[in-house]
PDB file of C-alpha atoms in Angstrom:
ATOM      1  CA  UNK A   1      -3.592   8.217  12.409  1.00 53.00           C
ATOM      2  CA  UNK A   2      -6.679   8.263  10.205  1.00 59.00           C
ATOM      3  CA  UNK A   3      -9.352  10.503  12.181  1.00 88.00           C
ATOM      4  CA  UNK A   4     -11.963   9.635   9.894  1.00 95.00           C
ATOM      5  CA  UNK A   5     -12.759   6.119   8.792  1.00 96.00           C
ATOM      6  CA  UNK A   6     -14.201   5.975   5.237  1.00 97.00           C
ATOM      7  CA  UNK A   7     -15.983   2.440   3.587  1.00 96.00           C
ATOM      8  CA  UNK A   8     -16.105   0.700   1.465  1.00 97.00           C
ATOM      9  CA  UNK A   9     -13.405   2.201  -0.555  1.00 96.00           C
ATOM     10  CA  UNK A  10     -14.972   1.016  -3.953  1.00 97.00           C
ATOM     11  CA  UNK A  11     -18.619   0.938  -5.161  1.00 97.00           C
ATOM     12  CA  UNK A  12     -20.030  -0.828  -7.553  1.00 98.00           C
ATOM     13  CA  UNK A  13     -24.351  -0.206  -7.567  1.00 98.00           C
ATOM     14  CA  UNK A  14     -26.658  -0.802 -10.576  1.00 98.00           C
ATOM     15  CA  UNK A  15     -29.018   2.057 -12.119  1.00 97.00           C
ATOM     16  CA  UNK A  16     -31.529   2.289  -9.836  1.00 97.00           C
ATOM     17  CA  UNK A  17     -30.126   0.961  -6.789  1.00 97.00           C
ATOM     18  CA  UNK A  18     -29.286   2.713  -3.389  1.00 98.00           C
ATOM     19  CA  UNK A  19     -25.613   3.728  -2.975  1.00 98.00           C
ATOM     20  CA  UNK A  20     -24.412   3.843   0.755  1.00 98.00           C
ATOM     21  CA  UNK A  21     -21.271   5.185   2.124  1.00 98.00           C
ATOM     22  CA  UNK A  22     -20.309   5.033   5.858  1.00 98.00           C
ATOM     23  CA  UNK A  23     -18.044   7.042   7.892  1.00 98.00           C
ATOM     24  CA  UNK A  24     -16.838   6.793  11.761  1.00 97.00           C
ATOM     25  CA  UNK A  25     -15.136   9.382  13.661  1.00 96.00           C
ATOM     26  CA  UNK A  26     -13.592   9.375  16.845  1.00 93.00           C
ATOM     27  CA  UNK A  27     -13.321  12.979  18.330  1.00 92.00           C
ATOM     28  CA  UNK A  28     -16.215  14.505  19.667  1.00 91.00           C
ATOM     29  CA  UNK A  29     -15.013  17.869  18.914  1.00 91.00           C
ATOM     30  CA  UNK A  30     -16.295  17.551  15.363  1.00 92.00           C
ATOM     31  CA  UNK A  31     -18.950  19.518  15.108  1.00 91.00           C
ATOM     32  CA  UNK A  32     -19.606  20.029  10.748  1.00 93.00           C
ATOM     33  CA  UNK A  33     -19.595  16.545   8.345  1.00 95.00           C
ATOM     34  CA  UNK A  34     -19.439  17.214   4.893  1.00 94.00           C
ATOM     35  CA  UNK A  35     -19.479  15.067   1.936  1.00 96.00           C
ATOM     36  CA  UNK A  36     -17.621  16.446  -1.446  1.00 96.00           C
ATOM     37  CA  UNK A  37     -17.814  14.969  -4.771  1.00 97.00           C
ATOM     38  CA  UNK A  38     -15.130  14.626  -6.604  1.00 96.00           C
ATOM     39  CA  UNK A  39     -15.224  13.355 -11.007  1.00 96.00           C
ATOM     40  CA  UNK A  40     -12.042  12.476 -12.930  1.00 92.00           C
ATOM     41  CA  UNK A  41     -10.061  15.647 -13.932  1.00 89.00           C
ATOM     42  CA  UNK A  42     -11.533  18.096 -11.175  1.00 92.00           C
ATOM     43  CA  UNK A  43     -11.585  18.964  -8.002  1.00 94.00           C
ATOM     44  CA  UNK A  44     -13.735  18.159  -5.296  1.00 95.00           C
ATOM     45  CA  UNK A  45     -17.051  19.907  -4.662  1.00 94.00           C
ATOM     46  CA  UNK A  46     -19.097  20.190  -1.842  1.00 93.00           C
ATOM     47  CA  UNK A  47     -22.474  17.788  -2.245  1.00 95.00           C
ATOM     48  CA  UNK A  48     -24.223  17.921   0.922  1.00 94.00           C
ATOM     49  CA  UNK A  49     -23.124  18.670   4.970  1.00 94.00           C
ATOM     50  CA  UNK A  50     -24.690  18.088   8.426  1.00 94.00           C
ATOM     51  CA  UNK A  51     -24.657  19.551  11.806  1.00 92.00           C
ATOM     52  CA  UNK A  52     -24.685  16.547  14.769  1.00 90.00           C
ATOM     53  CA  UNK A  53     -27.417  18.247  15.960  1.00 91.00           C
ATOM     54  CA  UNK A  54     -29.994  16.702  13.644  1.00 93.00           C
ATOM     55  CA  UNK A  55     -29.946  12.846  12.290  1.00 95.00           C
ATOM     56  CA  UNK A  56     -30.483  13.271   8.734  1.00 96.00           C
ATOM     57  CA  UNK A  57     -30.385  15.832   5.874  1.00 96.00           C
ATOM     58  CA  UNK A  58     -31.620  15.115   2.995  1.00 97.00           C
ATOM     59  CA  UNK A  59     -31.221  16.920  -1.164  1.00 95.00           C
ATOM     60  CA  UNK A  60     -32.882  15.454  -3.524  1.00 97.00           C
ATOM     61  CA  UNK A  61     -31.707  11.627  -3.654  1.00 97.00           C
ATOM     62  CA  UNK A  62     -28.754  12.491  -1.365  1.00 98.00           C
ATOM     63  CA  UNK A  63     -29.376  11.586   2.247  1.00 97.00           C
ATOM     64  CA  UNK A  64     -26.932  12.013   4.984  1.00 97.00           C
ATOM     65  CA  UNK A  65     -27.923  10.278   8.323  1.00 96.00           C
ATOM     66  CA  UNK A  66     -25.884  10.849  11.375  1.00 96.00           C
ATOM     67  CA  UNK A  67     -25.533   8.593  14.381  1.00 96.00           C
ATOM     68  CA  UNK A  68     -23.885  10.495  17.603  1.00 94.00           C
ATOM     69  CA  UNK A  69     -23.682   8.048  19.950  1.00 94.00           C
ATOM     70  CA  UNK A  70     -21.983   5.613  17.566  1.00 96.00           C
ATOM     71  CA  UNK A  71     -20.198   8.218  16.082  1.00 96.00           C
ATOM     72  CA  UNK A  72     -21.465   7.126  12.821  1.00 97.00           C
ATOM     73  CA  UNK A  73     -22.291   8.982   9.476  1.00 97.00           C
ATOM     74  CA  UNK A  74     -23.539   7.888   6.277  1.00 98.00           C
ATOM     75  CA  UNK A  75     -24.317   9.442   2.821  1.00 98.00           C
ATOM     76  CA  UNK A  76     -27.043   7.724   0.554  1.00 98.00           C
ATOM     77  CA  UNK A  77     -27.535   8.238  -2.433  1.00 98.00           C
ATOM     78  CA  UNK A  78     -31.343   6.726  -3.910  1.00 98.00           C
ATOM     79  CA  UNK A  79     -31.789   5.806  -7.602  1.00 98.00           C
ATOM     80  CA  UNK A  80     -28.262   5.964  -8.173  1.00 98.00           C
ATOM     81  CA  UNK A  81     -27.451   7.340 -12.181  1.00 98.00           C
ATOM     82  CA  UNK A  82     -24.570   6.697 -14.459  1.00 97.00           C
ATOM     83  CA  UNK A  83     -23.546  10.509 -13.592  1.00 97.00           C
ATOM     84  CA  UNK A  84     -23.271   9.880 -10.008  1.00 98.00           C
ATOM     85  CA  UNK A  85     -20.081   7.776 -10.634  1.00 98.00           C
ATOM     86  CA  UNK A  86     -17.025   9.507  -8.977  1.00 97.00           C
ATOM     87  CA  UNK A  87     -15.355   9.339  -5.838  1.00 96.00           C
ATOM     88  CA  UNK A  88     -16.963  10.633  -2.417  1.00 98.00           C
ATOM     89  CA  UNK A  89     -14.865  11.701   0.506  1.00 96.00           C
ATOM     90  CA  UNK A  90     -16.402  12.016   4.038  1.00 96.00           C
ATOM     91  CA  UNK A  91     -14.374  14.723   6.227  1.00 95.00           C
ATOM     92  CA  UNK A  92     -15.281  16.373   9.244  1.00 94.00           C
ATOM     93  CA  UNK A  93     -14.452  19.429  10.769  1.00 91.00           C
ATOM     94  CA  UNK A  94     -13.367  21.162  14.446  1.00 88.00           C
ATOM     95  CA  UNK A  95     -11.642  24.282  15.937  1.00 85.00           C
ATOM     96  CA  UNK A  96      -8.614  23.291  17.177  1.00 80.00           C
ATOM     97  CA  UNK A  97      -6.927  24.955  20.043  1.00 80.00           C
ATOM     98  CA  UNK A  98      -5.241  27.196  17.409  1.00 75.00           C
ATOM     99  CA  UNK A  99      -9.049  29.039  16.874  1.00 74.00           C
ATOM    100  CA  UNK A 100      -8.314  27.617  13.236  1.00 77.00           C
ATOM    101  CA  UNK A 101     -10.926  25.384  11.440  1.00 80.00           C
ATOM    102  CA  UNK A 102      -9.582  22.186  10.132  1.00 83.00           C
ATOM    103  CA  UNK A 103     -10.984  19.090   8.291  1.00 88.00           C
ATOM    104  CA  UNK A 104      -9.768  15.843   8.570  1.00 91.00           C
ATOM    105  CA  UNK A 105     -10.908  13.796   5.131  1.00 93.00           C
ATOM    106  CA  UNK A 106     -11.807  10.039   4.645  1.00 95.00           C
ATOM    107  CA  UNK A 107      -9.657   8.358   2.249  1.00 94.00           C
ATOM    108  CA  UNK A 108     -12.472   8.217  -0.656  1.00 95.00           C
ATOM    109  CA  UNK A 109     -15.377   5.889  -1.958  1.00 97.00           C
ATOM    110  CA  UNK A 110     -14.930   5.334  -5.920  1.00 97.00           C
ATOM    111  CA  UNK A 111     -18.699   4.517  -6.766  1.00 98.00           C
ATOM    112  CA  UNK A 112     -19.670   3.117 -10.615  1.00 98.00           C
ATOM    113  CA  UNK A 113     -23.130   3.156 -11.432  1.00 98.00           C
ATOM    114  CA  UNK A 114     -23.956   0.740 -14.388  1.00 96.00           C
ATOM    115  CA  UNK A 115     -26.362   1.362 -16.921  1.00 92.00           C
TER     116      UNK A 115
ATOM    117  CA  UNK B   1     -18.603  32.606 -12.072  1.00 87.00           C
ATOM    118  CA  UNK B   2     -17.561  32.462  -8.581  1.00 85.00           C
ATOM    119  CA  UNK B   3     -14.009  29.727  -8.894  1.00 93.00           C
ATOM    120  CA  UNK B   4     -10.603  29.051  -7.963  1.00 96.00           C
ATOM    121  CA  UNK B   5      -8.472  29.124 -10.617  1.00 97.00           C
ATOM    122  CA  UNK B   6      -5.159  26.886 -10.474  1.00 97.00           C
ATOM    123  CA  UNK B   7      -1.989  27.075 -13.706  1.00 97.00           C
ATOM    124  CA  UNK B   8      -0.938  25.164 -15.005  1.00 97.00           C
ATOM    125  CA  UNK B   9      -3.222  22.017 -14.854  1.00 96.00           C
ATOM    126  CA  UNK B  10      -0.299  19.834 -16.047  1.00 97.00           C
ATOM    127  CA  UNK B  11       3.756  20.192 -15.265  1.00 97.00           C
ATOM    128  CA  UNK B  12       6.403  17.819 -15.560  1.00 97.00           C
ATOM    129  CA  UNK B  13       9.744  18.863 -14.260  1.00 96.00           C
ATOM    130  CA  UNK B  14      13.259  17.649 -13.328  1.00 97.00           C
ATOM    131  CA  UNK B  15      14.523  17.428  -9.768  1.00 97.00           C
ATOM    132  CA  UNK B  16      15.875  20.604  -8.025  1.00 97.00           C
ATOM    133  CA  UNK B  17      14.507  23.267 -10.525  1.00 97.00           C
ATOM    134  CA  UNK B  18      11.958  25.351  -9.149  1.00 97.00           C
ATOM    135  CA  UNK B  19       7.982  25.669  -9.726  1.00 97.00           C
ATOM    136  CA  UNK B  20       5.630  27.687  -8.746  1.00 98.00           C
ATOM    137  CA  UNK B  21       1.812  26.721  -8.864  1.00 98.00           C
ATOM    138  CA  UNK B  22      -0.672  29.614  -8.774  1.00 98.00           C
ATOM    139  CA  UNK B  23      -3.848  30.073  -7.513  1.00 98.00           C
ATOM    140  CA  UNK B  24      -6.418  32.865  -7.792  1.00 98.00           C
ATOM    141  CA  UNK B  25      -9.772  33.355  -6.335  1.00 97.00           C
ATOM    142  CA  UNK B  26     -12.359  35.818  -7.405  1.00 95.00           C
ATOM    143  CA  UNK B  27     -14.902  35.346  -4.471  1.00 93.00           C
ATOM    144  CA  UNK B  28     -12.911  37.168  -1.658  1.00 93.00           C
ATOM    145  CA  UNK B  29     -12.227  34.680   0.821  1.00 93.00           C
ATOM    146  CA  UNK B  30     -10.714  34.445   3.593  1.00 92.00           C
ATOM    147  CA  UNK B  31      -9.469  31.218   4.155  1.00 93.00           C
ATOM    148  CA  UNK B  32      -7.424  29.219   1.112  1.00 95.00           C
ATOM    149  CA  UNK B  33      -5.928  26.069   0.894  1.00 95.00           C
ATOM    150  CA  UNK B  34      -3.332  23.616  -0.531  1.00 97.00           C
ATOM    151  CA  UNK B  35      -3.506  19.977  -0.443  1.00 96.00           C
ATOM    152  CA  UNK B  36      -1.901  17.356  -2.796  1.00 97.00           C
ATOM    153  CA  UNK B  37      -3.841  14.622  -2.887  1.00 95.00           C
ATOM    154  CA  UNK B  38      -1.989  10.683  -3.334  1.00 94.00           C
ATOM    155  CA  UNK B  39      -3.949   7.277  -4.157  1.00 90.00           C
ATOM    156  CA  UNK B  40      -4.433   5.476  -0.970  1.00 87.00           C
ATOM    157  CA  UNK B  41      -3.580   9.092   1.061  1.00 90.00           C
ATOM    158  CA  UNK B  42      -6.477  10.953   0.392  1.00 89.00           C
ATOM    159  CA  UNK B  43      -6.726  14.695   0.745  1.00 92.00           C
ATOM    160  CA  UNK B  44      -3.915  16.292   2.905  1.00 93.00           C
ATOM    161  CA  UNK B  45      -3.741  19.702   3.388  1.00 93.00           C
ATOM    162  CA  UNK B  46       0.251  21.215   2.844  1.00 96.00           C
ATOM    163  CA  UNK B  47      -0.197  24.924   3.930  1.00 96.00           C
ATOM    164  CA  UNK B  48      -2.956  27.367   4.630  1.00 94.00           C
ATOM    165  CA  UNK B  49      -3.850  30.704   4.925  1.00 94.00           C
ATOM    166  CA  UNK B  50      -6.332  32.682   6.880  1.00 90.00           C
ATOM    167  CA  UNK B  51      -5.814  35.661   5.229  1.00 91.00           C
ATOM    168  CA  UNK B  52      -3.912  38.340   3.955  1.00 93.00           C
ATOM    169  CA  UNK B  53       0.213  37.828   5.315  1.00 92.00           C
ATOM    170  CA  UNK B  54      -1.227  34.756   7.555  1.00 92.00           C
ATOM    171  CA  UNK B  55      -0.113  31.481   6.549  1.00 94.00           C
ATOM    172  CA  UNK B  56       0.496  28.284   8.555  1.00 93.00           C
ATOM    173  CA  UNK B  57       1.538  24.558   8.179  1.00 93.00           C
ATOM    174  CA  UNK B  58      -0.994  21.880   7.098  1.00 92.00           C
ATOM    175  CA  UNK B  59       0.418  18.658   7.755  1.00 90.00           C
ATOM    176  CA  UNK B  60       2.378  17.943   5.432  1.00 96.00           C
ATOM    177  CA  UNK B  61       4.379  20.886   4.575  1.00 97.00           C
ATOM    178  CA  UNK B  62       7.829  19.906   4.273  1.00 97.00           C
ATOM    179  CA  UNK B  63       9.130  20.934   0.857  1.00 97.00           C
ATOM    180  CA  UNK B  64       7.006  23.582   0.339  1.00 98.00           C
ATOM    181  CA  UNK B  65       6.691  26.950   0.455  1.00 98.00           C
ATOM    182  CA  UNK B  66       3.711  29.257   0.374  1.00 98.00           C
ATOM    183  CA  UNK B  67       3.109  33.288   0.364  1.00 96.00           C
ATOM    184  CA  UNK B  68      -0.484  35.153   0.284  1.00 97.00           C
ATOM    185  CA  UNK B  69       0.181  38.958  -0.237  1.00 97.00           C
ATOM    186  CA  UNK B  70      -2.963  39.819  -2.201  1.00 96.00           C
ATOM    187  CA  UNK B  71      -6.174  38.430  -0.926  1.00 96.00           C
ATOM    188  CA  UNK B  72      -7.154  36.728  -3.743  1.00 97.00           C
ATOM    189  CA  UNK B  73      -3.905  34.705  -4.738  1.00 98.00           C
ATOM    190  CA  UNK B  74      -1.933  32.161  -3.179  1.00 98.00           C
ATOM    191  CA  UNK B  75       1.034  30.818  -4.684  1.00 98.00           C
ATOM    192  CA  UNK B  76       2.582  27.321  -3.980  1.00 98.00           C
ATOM    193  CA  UNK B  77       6.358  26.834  -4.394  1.00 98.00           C
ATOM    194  CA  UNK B  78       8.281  24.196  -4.227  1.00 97.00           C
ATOM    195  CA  UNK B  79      12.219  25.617  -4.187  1.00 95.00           C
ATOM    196  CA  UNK B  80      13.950  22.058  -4.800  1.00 97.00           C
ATOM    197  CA  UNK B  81      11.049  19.622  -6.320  1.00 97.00           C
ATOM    198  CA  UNK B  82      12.074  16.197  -5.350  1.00 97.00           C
ATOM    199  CA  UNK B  83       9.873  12.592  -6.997  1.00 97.00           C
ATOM    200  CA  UNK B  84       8.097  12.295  -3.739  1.00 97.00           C
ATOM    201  CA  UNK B  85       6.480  15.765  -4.745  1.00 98.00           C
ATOM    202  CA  UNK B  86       4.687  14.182  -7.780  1.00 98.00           C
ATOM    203  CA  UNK B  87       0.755  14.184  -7.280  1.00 97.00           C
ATOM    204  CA  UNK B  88      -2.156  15.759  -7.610  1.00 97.00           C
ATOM    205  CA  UNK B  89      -2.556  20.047  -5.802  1.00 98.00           C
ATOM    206  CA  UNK B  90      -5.508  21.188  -5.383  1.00 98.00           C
ATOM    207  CA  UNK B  91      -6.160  24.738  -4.106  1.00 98.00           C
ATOM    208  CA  UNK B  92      -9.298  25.820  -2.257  1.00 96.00           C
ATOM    209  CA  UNK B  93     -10.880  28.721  -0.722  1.00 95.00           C
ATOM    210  CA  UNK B  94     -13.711  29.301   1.921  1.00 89.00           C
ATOM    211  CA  UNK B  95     -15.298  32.696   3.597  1.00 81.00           C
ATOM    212  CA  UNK B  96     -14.325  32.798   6.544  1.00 69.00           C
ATOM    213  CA  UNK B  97     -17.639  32.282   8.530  1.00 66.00           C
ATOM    214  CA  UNK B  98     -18.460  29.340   5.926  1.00 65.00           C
ATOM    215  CA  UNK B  99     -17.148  25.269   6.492  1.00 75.00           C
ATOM    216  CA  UNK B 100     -17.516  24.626   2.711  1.00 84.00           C
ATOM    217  CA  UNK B 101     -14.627  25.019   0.492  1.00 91.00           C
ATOM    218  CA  UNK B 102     -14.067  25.434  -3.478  1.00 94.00           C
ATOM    219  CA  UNK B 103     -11.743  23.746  -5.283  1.00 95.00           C
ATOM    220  CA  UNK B 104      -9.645  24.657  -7.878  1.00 96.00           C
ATOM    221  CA  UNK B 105      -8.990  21.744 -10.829  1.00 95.00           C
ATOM    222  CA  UNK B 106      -5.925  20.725  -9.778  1.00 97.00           C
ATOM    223  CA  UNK B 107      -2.179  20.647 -11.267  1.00 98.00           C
ATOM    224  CA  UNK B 108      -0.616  17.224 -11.842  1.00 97.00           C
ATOM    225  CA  UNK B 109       3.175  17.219 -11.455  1.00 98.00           C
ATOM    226  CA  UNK B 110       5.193  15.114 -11.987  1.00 98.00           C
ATOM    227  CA  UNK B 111       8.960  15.268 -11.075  1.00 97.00           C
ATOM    228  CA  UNK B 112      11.317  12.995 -13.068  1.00 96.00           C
TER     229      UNK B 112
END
């Protein structure tokens, strides 16, 4: 049971161009969403996180917007570069009834840039 | 610098003979991690720990076995390896108080 839906699973953008990466969630008891970066050969690393209490966050030409009612979360990333190609997970996170914080991942975005 | 540091990066072993992958962090966290991560499977977590002699079942722990008896390390172990156990580990670590974790680089095994 996949908790948190992750598209598309590849990316392929131009230089330049707008990269956009959706995730959906279903349980309302999610209350952190963040996005990790992840490059061949390492691990992931966190890029950029949101709260549902606001819509969008933004650093530098990373944007996350955040849609409550739809349950809906996005990461943009504007003038996409050559370095931005690696693979982006989604996750979120809750307190389950153990008092424990967990975080349920997407399944990963592998975005190319081209020169 | 502030990191989680994972050995070996690379292992290739036979069936049935022991490992052990360690993992050391130097920030004093709380919380740390294991998750193997598979193409197509994403990120899932095996074990965790909240701290010091607290450890508890990710899920997908069968197979492995974990221990955290000094705050900053937090071996995994895998007591018969078995092919199914070849991926990608990753081990990470967070404050408690914080959502964000660390990574370590990872350890590829591969059991033949």
């Amino acid at each position: 049971q996949q908790q948190v839906k992750q598209s598309p699973q590849s990316l392929i953008v131009q230089k330049g161009g707008i990269s956009i990466i959706n995730c959906a969630y279903e349980n309302t008891a999610f209350d952190y969403f963040p996005w990790y970066q992840q490059f061949p050969g390492k691990g992931p690393a966190l890029l950029i996180a949101i709260r549902p209490d606001v819509s969008e966050k933004k650093e530098g030409r990373f944007t996350i917007s955040f849609n409550k009612s739809a349950k809906q979360f996005s990461l943009h990333i504007m003038d996409s570069q050559p370095g931005d190609s690696a693979t982006y997970f989604c996750a979120a996170s809750m307190t389950d009834a153990g008092n424990n914080r967990k975080l349920i991942w997407g399944l990963g975005t592998s975005l190319a840039v081209n020169p | 610098e502030a990191q989680v540091t994972q050995n070996p990066r690379y292992l290739i072993t036979v069936t049935g003979k022991k490992l052990t992958v360690t993992c050391s962090q130097n920030m004093n966290h709380e919380y740390m991690s294991w998750y193997r991560q598979d193409p197509g499977l994403g990120l899932r977590q095996i074990y965790y720990s909240m701290n010091v002699e607290v450890t508890d079942k990710g899920d997908v722990p069968e197979g492995y076995k974990v221990s955290r008896k000094e705050k900053r390390n937090f071996p995994l172990i895998l007591e018969s390896p078995s092919p199914n156990q070849t991926s990608l580990y990753f081990c990470a670590s967070r404050t408690g108080g914080a959502y964000g974790y660390t990574f370590g680089s990872g350890t590829r095994l591969t059991v033949v």
